Short mmCIF file of C-alpha atoms in Angstrom, two decimals:
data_model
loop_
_atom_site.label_atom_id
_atom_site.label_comp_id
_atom_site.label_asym_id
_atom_site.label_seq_id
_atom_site.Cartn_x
_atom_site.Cartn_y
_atom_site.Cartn_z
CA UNK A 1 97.98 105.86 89.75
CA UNK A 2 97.15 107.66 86.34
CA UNK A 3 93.68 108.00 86.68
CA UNK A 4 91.95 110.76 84.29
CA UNK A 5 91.56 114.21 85.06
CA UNK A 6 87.81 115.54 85.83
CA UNK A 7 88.93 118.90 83.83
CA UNK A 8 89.78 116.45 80.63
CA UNK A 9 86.26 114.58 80.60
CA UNK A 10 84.66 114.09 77.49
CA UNK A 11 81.76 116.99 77.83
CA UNK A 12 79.72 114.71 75.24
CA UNK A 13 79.67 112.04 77.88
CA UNK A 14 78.66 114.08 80.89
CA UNK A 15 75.88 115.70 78.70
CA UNK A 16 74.83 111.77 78.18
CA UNK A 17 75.08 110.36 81.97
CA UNK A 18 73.31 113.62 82.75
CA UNK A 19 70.41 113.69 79.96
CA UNK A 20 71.49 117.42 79.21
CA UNK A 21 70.32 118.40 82.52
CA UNK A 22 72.85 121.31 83.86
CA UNK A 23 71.53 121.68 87.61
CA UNK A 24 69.77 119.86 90.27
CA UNK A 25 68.44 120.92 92.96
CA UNK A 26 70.61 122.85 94.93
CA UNK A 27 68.86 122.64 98.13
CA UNK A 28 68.64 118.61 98.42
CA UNK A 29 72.45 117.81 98.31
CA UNK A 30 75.71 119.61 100.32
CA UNK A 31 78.84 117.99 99.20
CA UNK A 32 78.92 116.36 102.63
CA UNK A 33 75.06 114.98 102.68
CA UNK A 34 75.31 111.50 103.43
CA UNK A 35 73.51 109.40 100.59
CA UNK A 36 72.11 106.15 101.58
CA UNK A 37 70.98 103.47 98.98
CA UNK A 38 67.18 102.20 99.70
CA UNK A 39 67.03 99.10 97.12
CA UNK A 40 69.16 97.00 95.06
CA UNK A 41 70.28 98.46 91.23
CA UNK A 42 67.24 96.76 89.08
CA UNK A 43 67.64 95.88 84.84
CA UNK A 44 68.04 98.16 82.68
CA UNK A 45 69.13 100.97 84.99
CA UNK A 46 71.61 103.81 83.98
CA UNK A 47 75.34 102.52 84.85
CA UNK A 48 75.85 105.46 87.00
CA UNK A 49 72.60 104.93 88.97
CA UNK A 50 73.84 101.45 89.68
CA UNK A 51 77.35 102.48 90.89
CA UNK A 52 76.29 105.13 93.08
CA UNK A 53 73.58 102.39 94.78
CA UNK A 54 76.36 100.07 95.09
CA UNK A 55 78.36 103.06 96.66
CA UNK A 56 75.51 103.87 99.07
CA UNK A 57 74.71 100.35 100.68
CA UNK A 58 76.89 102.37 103.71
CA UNK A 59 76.56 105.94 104.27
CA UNK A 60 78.54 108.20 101.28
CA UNK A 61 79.13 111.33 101.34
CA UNK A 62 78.20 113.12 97.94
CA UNK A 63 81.90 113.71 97.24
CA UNK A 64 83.19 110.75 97.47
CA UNK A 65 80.45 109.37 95.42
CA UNK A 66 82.08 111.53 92.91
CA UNK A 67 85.41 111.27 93.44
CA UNK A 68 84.61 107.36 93.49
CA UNK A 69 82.32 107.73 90.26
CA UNK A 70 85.52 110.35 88.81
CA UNK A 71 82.38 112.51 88.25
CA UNK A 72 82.30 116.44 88.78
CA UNK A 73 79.77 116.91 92.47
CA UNK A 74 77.44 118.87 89.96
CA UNK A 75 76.79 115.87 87.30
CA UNK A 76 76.72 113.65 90.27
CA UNK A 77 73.87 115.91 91.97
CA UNK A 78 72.17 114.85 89.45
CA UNK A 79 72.31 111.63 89.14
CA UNK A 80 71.53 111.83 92.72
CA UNK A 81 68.42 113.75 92.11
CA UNK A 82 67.15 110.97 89.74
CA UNK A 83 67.50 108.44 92.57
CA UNK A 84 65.70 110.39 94.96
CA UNK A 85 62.44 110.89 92.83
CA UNK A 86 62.23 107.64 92.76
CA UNK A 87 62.38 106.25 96.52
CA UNK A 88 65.81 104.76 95.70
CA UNK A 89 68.23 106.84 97.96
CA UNK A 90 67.39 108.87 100.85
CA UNK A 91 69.71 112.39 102.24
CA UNK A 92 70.92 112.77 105.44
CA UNK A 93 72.24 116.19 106.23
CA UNK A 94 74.72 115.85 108.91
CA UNK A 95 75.10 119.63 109.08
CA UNK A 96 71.66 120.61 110.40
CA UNK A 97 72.55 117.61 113.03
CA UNK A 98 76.01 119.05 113.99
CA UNK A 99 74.66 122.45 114.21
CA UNK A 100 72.42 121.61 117.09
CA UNK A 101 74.45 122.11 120.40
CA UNK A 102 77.06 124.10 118.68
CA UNK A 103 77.85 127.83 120.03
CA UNK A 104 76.57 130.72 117.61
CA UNK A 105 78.60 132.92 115.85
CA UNK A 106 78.68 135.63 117.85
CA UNK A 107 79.83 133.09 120.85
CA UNK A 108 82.82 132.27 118.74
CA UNK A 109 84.13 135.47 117.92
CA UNK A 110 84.00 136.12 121.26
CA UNK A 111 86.04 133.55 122.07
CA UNK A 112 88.07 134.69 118.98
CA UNK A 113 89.11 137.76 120.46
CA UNK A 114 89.67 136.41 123.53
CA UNK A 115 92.28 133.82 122.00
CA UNK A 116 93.72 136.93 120.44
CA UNK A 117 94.40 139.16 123.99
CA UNK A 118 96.19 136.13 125.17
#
């Protein structure tokens, strides 16, 4: 497969899919928040927008939507950020689930140093 480099994308085009926008919110998306597609792509929406809905009919993590999309995670942020102002995707965060039964930190260095003496 000779698919292109992220490093070697056209910066023109990611300042187009992106509007000029640099950042989204940091705070809404982890690379593994699950993104799940609300509604179906409508007319006239943003190529991008449309793929990632596509993407999302199952639950995506945000980097494969942009390994998928060949998009860098920030660009795809986003995009993602666009689709969640307007109802279109929601965000699960499957690390505030996971983290809920798991041991705290000090817990595991404990058993760190235990594994160690052994």
């Amino acid at each position: 497969m000779t698919g292109r480099s992220v490093d070697r994308e056209d910066p023109d085009r990611l300042y187009t899919v992106t509007g000029g926008r640099t950042r989204a919110d940091e705070t809404a998306f982890d690379p593994v928040s699950l993104i799940v597609g609300e509604c179906e792509p409508t007319p006239g929406m943003q190529s991008e927008h449309v793929k990632i809905l596509r993407l999302a009919r199952q639950p995506m993590a945000v980097v494969e939507i942009s390994a998928e999309l060949r998009l860098p995670v920030s660009v795809v942020k986003i995009l993602l950020r666009d689709l969640l102002d307007t109802n279109r995707i929601t965000v699960r965060h499957p690390s505030a689930a996971s983290r809920a039964g798991r041991p705290d930190a000090e817990t595991l260095k404990q058993v760190l140093i235990a594994l160690r003496d052994l």
